[in-house]
Coordinates of C-alpha atoms in Angstrom, one line a residue:
M4 CA 67.9 -6.1 -15.0
K5 CA 65.9 -8.9 -13.6
L6 CA 63.3 -11.0 -15.4
Q7 CA 60.3 -12.1 -13.4
R8 CA 60.7 -15.5 -11.7
K9 CA 58.2 -17.0 -14.2
N10 CA 60.5 -16.2 -17.1
R11 CA 63.7 -16.9 -15.2
R12 CA 62.9 -20.7 -15.4
A13 CA 64.3 -20.6 -18.8
L14 CA 67.3 -18.5 -18.0
A15 CA 70.8 -19.2 -17.0
L16 CA 70.6 -16.8 -14.1
G17 CA 71.4 -18.0 -10.7
A18 CA 77.5 -13.1 4.1
L19 CA 81.0 -12.6 3.6
A20 CA 83.5 -11.6 6.2
V21 CA 86.3 -9.9 4.3
S22 CA 88.8 -11.1 6.9
G23 CA 88.0 -14.7 5.8
A24 CA 88.9 -14.1 2.2
L25 CA 91.0 -16.7 0.6
A26 CA 94.2 -15.1 -0.7
L27 CA 95.1 -16.4 -4.1
T28 CA 98.7 -15.8 -5.0
A29 CA 101.0 -16.7 -7.9
C30 CA 101.1 -20.3 -6.5
G31 CA 97.3 -20.6 -6.7
S32 CA 95.1 -22.5 -4.2
D33 CA 92.3 -24.9 -4.1
D34 CA 89.8 -25.9 -1.5
T35 CA 89.5 -29.4 -2.9
G36 CA 93.2 -30.0 -2.5
D37 CA 93.8 -30.5 -6.3
S38 CA 93.1 -27.5 -8.4
N39 CA 92.6 -28.2 -12.1
G40 CA 93.2 -24.5 -12.6
G41 CA 96.6 -24.5 -10.8
G42 CA 97.8 -27.3 -13.1
A43 CA 96.3 -26.0 -16.3
S44 CA 98.6 -25.6 -19.2
A45 CA 98.7 -21.9 -19.5
T46 CA 98.2 -20.4 -23.0
A47 CA 98.5 -16.9 -21.7
Q48 CA 101.8 -15.1 -21.4
A49 CA 102.4 -12.7 -18.6
G50 CA 103.5 -10.1 -21.2
N51 CA 100.0 -10.0 -22.7
I52 CA 98.3 -8.9 -19.5
D53 CA 97.7 -5.1 -19.3
C54 CA 98.1 -4.2 -15.6
G55 CA 97.5 -0.5 -16.2
D56 CA 97.5 1.3 -12.9
A57 CA 96.4 -1.7 -10.9
K58 CA 97.8 -2.1 -7.4
G59 CA 96.9 -3.2 -3.9
Q60 CA 94.4 -5.9 -2.8
L61 CA 91.4 -6.8 -4.9
Q62 CA 88.7 -8.4 -2.7
A63 CA 86.0 -10.6 -4.4
S64 CA 83.8 -13.5 -3.4
G65 CA 80.9 -15.7 -4.5
S66 CA 80.4 -18.6 -6.9
S67 CA 82.4 -21.7 -5.9
A68 CA 81.6 -23.0 -9.4
Q69 CA 84.2 -20.7 -11.0
K70 CA 86.9 -21.2 -8.3
N71 CA 89.1 -23.4 -10.4
A72 CA 88.9 -20.9 -13.3
I73 CA 89.7 -18.1 -10.9
D74 CA 92.8 -20.1 -9.7
A75 CA 94.0 -20.4 -13.2
W76 CA 93.5 -16.7 -14.0
V77 CA 95.0 -15.5 -10.7
K78 CA 98.1 -17.6 -11.2
Q79 CA 98.8 -15.8 -14.5
Y80 CA 97.6 -12.4 -13.5
V81 CA 99.6 -11.9 -10.3
A82 CA 102.7 -13.2 -12.1
A83 CA 102.4 -10.2 -14.5
C84 CA 100.9 -7.6 -12.1
K85 CA 103.1 -8.0 -9.1
G86 CA 101.6 -5.0 -7.3
V87 CA 98.2 -6.7 -7.1
Q88 CA 96.9 -9.4 -4.8
V89 CA 93.6 -11.0 -5.7
N90 CA 91.6 -12.4 -2.8
Y91 CA 88.6 -14.5 -4.0
N92 CA 86.6 -16.3 -1.4
P93 CA 84.3 -19.1 -2.9
T94 CA 81.5 -18.5 -0.4
G95 CA 78.7 -19.4 -2.9
S96 CA 76.7 -17.1 -5.2
G97 CA 74.2 -15.9 -2.6
A98 CA 76.9 -14.9 -0.1
G99 CA 79.0 -13.3 -2.8
V100 CA 76.1 -11.1 -4.0
T101 CA 75.3 -10.1 -0.4
A102 CA 78.9 -9.1 0.3
F103 CA 79.1 -7.0 -2.9
L104 CA 75.8 -5.3 -2.1
Q105 CA 77.2 -4.4 1.3
G106 CA 80.2 -2.8 -0.3
Q107 CA 82.7 -5.4 1.0
T108 CA 84.0 -6.5 -2.3
A109 CA 85.0 -5.0 -5.7
F110 CA 83.1 -7.6 -7.6
A111 CA 81.2 -10.8 -7.0
G112 CA 80.9 -14.1 -8.9
S113 CA 77.3 -15.5 -9.2
D114 CA 75.8 -18.4 -11.2
S115 CA 72.5 -16.5 -11.3
A116 CA 71.9 -13.0 -12.6
L117 CA 70.9 -10.3 -10.2
E118 CA 67.3 -10.0 -9.0
A119 CA 65.4 -6.7 -9.7
E120 CA 65.6 -5.8 -6.0
E121 CA 69.3 -6.5 -5.9
I122 CA 69.9 -4.2 -8.8
E123 CA 67.9 -1.5 -7.0
Q124 CA 69.9 -2.1 -3.9
S125 CA 73.2 -1.9 -5.8
K126 CA 72.5 1.8 -6.6
K127 CA 73.4 2.6 -3.0
I128 CA 77.0 1.4 -3.5
C129 CA 77.3 2.1 -7.3
S130 CA 77.3 5.9 -7.1
G131 CA 75.5 7.2 -10.2
G132 CA 75.2 3.7 -11.6
Q133 CA 74.1 0.1 -10.8
A134 CA 75.4 -3.4 -10.7
I135 CA 75.5 -5.4 -14.0
D136 CA 76.0 -9.0 -14.9
L137 CA 79.0 -10.0 -17.0
P138 CA 79.0 -13.6 -18.3
M139 CA 82.6 -14.9 -18.0
V140 CA 82.6 -18.6 -17.3
G141 CA 80.4 -21.4 -18.7
G142 CA 80.2 -25.1 -18.4
P143 CA 78.0 -28.1 -17.7
I144 CA 76.6 -29.0 -14.4
A145 CA 77.6 -32.6 -14.2
V146 CA 75.6 -35.2 -12.2
G147 CA 78.3 -37.3 -10.5
Y148 CA 77.5 -40.6 -8.9
N149 CA 79.2 -43.4 -7.0
V150 CA 77.8 -46.9 -7.9
T151 CA 80.3 -49.6 -8.2
G152 CA 80.1 -51.6 -11.4
V153 CA 77.9 -49.0 -13.2
D154 CA 80.1 -46.9 -15.5
N155 CA 77.7 -45.6 -18.1
L156 CA 74.5 -44.4 -16.4
V157 CA 71.7 -42.6 -18.3
L158 CA 69.0 -40.6 -16.6
D159 CA 66.4 -38.2 -17.8
A160 CA 64.9 -35.1 -16.2
P161 CA 61.8 -36.8 -14.6
T162 CA 64.0 -39.6 -13.1
L163 CA 66.5 -37.0 -11.8
A164 CA 63.6 -35.0 -10.3
K165 CA 62.3 -38.0 -8.5
I166 CA 65.7 -39.0 -7.2
F167 CA 66.4 -35.5 -5.8
D168 CA 62.9 -35.3 -4.4
S169 CA 63.3 -38.6 -2.5
K170 CA 60.6 -40.3 -4.7
I171 CA 63.1 -42.8 -6.1
T172 CA 65.3 -44.1 -3.3
N173 CA 67.1 -47.3 -4.6
W174 CA 69.5 -47.7 -7.5
N175 CA 67.7 -50.8 -8.9
D176 CA 64.4 -48.8 -9.2
E177 CA 62.3 -49.7 -12.3
A178 CA 62.6 -46.2 -13.7
I179 CA 66.4 -46.3 -13.6
A180 CA 66.5 -49.8 -15.0
K181 CA 64.3 -48.9 -17.9
L182 CA 66.8 -46.2 -18.9
N183 CA 69.8 -48.6 -18.4
P184 CA 68.7 -52.0 -19.7
D185 CA 72.3 -53.3 -19.9
A186 CA 73.5 -52.1 -16.5
K187 CA 73.8 -54.3 -13.5
L188 CA 72.1 -52.0 -11.0
P189 CA 72.7 -53.0 -7.4
D190 CA 70.1 -53.2 -4.6
L191 CA 71.6 -50.1 -3.0
K192 CA 70.1 -47.0 -1.3
I193 CA 70.5 -43.8 -3.2
Q194 CA 72.3 -41.1 -1.2
A195 CA 71.3 -37.8 -2.9
F196 CA 73.4 -34.8 -1.8
H197 CA 72.5 -31.1 -2.4
R198 CA 74.2 -27.9 -1.6
S199 CA 73.7 -26.6 2.0
D200 CA 74.7 -23.0 1.0
E201 CA 72.9 -20.6 -1.2
S202 CA 74.2 -21.5 -4.7
G203 CA 73.7 -20.5 -8.2
T204 CA 74.5 -24.1 -9.2
T205 CA 71.4 -25.1 -7.2
D206 CA 69.5 -22.4 -8.9
N207 CA 70.5 -23.6 -12.4
F208 CA 70.0 -27.3 -11.6
T209 CA 66.6 -26.7 -10.2
T210 CA 65.7 -24.5 -13.1
Y211 CA 66.6 -27.4 -15.4
L212 CA 64.4 -29.8 -13.4
Q213 CA 61.5 -27.4 -13.3
A214 CA 61.7 -26.7 -17.0
A215 CA 62.4 -30.2 -18.2
A216 CA 60.3 -32.2 -15.7
P217 CA 57.5 -29.8 -14.6
D218 CA 55.2 -32.7 -13.6
D219 CA 57.8 -34.2 -11.3
W220 CA 59.5 -31.1 -9.9
K221 CA 57.0 -28.9 -8.1
Y222 CA 59.5 -26.5 -6.5
E223 CA 60.4 -23.0 -7.7
P224 CA 64.0 -22.7 -8.9
S225 CA 66.1 -21.1 -6.1
K226 CA 69.6 -20.7 -4.8
S227 CA 68.4 -22.4 -1.7
W228 CA 67.5 -26.1 -1.8
E229 CA 63.7 -26.4 -1.5
A230 CA 63.0 -30.1 -1.7
K231 CA 62.7 -32.3 1.3
G232 CA 65.0 -35.1 2.3
G233 CA 68.4 -35.9 1.0
Q234 CA 71.7 -34.8 2.5
S235 CA 73.7 -31.6 2.2
A236 CA 77.2 -30.4 1.9
Q237 CA 79.0 -27.0 1.7
G238 CA 80.1 -25.8 -1.7
S239 CA 80.9 -27.6 -4.9
S240 CA 83.9 -29.2 -3.3
G241 CA 81.8 -30.5 -0.4
V242 CA 79.2 -32.3 -2.5
A243 CA 82.0 -33.7 -4.8
Q244 CA 83.8 -35.1 -1.8
Q245 CA 80.7 -36.7 -0.5
V246 CA 80.1 -38.4 -3.8
K247 CA 83.6 -39.7 -3.9
Q248 CA 83.5 -41.2 -0.4
T249 CA 79.8 -42.4 -0.2
A250 CA 78.6 -45.6 -1.8
G251 CA 75.3 -44.9 -3.6
A252 CA 75.8 -41.2 -3.7
I253 CA 74.7 -38.8 -6.4
S254 CA 74.9 -35.0 -6.6
Y255 CA 75.2 -32.1 -9.0
M256 CA 78.4 -30.0 -9.5
E257 CA 80.4 -28.2 -12.1
L258 CA 82.4 -30.5 -14.4
S259 CA 85.7 -29.2 -13.0
Y260 CA 84.8 -30.9 -9.6
A261 CA 83.7 -34.2 -11.2
K262 CA 87.3 -35.4 -11.5
D263 CA 89.7 -38.1 -10.2
G264 CA 87.7 -40.9 -11.8
M265 CA 84.2 -39.8 -10.7
S266 CA 81.5 -41.2 -13.0
T267 CA 79.0 -38.7 -14.5
V268 CA 75.5 -39.2 -15.8
S269 CA 74.6 -39.0 -19.5
I270 CA 71.3 -37.0 -19.9
K271 CA 68.5 -38.3 -22.1
T272 CA 67.1 -35.3 -24.0
E273 CA 64.8 -35.0 -27.0
A274 CA 67.8 -35.9 -29.2
A275 CA 68.3 -39.5 -30.4
E276 CA 71.3 -40.2 -28.1
P277 CA 71.9 -39.4 -24.5
V278 CA 74.3 -36.5 -24.0
Q279 CA 77.5 -36.5 -21.9
A280 CA 78.6 -33.6 -19.7
T281 CA 81.6 -32.3 -21.7
I282 CA 83.0 -28.9 -22.4
E283 CA 82.1 -29.3 -26.1
N284 CA 78.5 -30.2 -25.4
A285 CA 78.2 -27.3 -23.0
T286 CA 79.7 -24.9 -25.5
A287 CA 77.1 -26.1 -28.0
A288 CA 74.3 -25.1 -25.6
I289 CA 75.9 -21.8 -24.6
G290 CA 76.5 -20.9 -28.2
A291 CA 72.7 -20.8 -28.7
A292 CA 72.2 -18.5 -25.8
K293 CA 70.7 -15.0 -26.2
V294 CA 71.6 -11.8 -24.4
V295 CA 68.4 -10.8 -22.7
G296 CA 69.7 -8.2 -20.3
T297 CA 68.9 -4.5 -20.8
G298 CA 71.4 -1.7 -21.1
K299 CA 74.9 -2.9 -20.2
D300 CA 73.5 -6.0 -18.4
L301 CA 74.4 -9.2 -20.2
A302 CA 72.2 -11.9 -18.6
L303 CA 71.8 -14.9 -21.0
E304 CA 68.8 -17.0 -21.9
L305 CA 69.4 -20.8 -22.4
D306 CA 67.3 -23.7 -23.6
Y307 CA 67.0 -26.4 -20.9
T308 CA 65.1 -28.8 -23.2
P309 CA 67.2 -29.0 -26.4
S310 CA 66.5 -31.4 -29.2
A311 CA 69.8 -30.8 -31.1
A312 CA 72.3 -33.7 -31.0
G313 CA 75.2 -33.1 -28.6
A314 CA 73.6 -30.2 -26.7
Y315 CA 74.0 -30.8 -23.0
P316 CA 70.9 -29.4 -21.2
I317 CA 72.2 -28.7 -17.7
V318 CA 74.5 -25.7 -18.3
L319 CA 75.3 -22.7 -16.1
V320 CA 76.9 -19.4 -16.8
T321 CA 78.8 -17.6 -14.1
Y322 CA 78.6 -13.9 -14.1
E323 CA 81.0 -11.4 -12.6
I324 CA 79.0 -8.7 -11.0
A325 CA 80.4 -5.2 -10.9
C326 CA 79.2 -1.5 -10.9
D327 CA 78.8 0.0 -14.4
K328 CA 79.5 3.4 -12.8
G329 CA 80.5 4.3 -9.3
N330 CA 83.2 1.7 -8.6
K331 CA 85.5 2.6 -5.8
A332 CA 88.5 4.7 -7.0
D333 CA 91.1 2.7 -5.2
T334 CA 90.0 -0.6 -6.7
L335 CA 88.7 0.4 -10.1
P336 CA 92.1 0.0 -11.9
A337 CA 92.6 -3.5 -10.6
T338 CA 89.0 -4.5 -11.1
K339 CA 89.1 -3.4 -14.8
S340 CA 92.6 -4.9 -15.3
F341 CA 91.7 -8.3 -13.9
L342 CA 88.2 -8.5 -15.5
N343 CA 89.8 -7.5 -18.8
Y344 CA 92.3 -10.3 -18.5
M345 CA 89.6 -12.8 -17.6
A346 CA 87.6 -11.8 -20.7
S347 CA 90.7 -11.7 -23.0
E348 CA 91.5 -14.3 -25.6
D349 CA 94.3 -15.5 -23.4
G350 CA 92.1 -15.6 -20.3
Q351 CA 89.3 -17.5 -22.0
G352 CA 91.9 -19.8 -23.5
L353 CA 92.7 -21.2 -20.0
L354 CA 89.1 -22.3 -19.4
A355 CA 89.0 -25.6 -21.3
D356 CA 92.1 -26.9 -19.5
A357 CA 90.5 -26.0 -16.2
G358 CA 87.2 -27.8 -17.0
Y359 CA 85.1 -24.9 -18.2
A360 CA 83.6 -23.7 -21.5
P361 CA 84.7 -20.3 -22.8
M362 CA 82.1 -17.8 -23.7
P363 CA 81.1 -17.6 -27.4
E364 CA 82.9 -14.9 -29.3
E365 CA 79.9 -12.7 -29.8
I366 CA 79.1 -12.7 -26.1
I367 CA 82.7 -12.2 -24.8
T368 CA 83.2 -9.4 -27.2
K369 CA 80.3 -7.5 -25.5
V370 CA 81.8 -8.3 -22.1
R371 CA 85.2 -6.8 -23.1
E372 CA 83.5 -3.6 -24.4
T373 CA 81.5 -3.3 -21.2
V374 CA 84.5 -3.9 -18.9
N375 CA 86.5 -1.3 -20.8
G376 CA 83.7 1.2 -20.0
L377 CA 83.5 0.6 -16.3
S378 CA 84.0 3.8 -14.3

């Protein structure tokens, strides 16, 4: 299923060389050097994981947004299912979908639901079926910044749009000062970073800007960065690293990457008080989402301009993309087993510790039912 681009503005929708896949083993791994997922306090017990007939290598790639969650899941899963090795390469949503549609991976992670043409293309590799979107991971897209002496920064959608469109270029700009009357804003150049790769995080962030600040953000939401100016970096870990090491930097990233003391922006919405990027505030937004996919597709609709107190407006949902029918016989058991664990109560229970929001019960229940029916 794919809604038209016009409608997609209000949705939480979003090339791989298999030899380059990042092998995740029981020890876990992290391309930032410090995985929240690897260090999460595990609520899942190995004995609760149903390995079924799973065996061999499971190749997957895509969203870097969910990488820390994948790390946490793989650590538990491979400890229980010792005959399986899960290889997840966080290449970004666009590359992950491309690899899946080329038949290189068993499933893909994407922060945007599939386009109509991608679903049509998937019928070539999903024999007798098609690719579907399974919402598995949620969370806020935090806006991290590096401005010494400014610990509590408030921005709204129009101001963010102007910053990332190079219309506001200094930290003591009048628009920023108006939103932060008590802050000592320095005379410092803004260094705005965006993703260099095709990214569902970019898609969701620009969807928010277009929906909440249409007069100031004239670009169509896209996995590719469309605005002019600014600087770029590869992956969520790349932009996070740039913010940490660059004075005056600002960028968008999943909350799990805004760590090690990084300051994050509170977003002014229609509510009385600005809203912080927290798991709880993201859960409040995701909890109000509606399933708008057709058939077994579970794409979600989100509200980017909430008025409810505590609802953080910049939220993404990462989908696992798999064939509903026609999955490869040699990887189907491992695919179902691993996705079932991800969607399980134990699997979802790991997410908060890894910096993510679990899916609401009514949504994850549908995911479990759908995964069980994969063939």
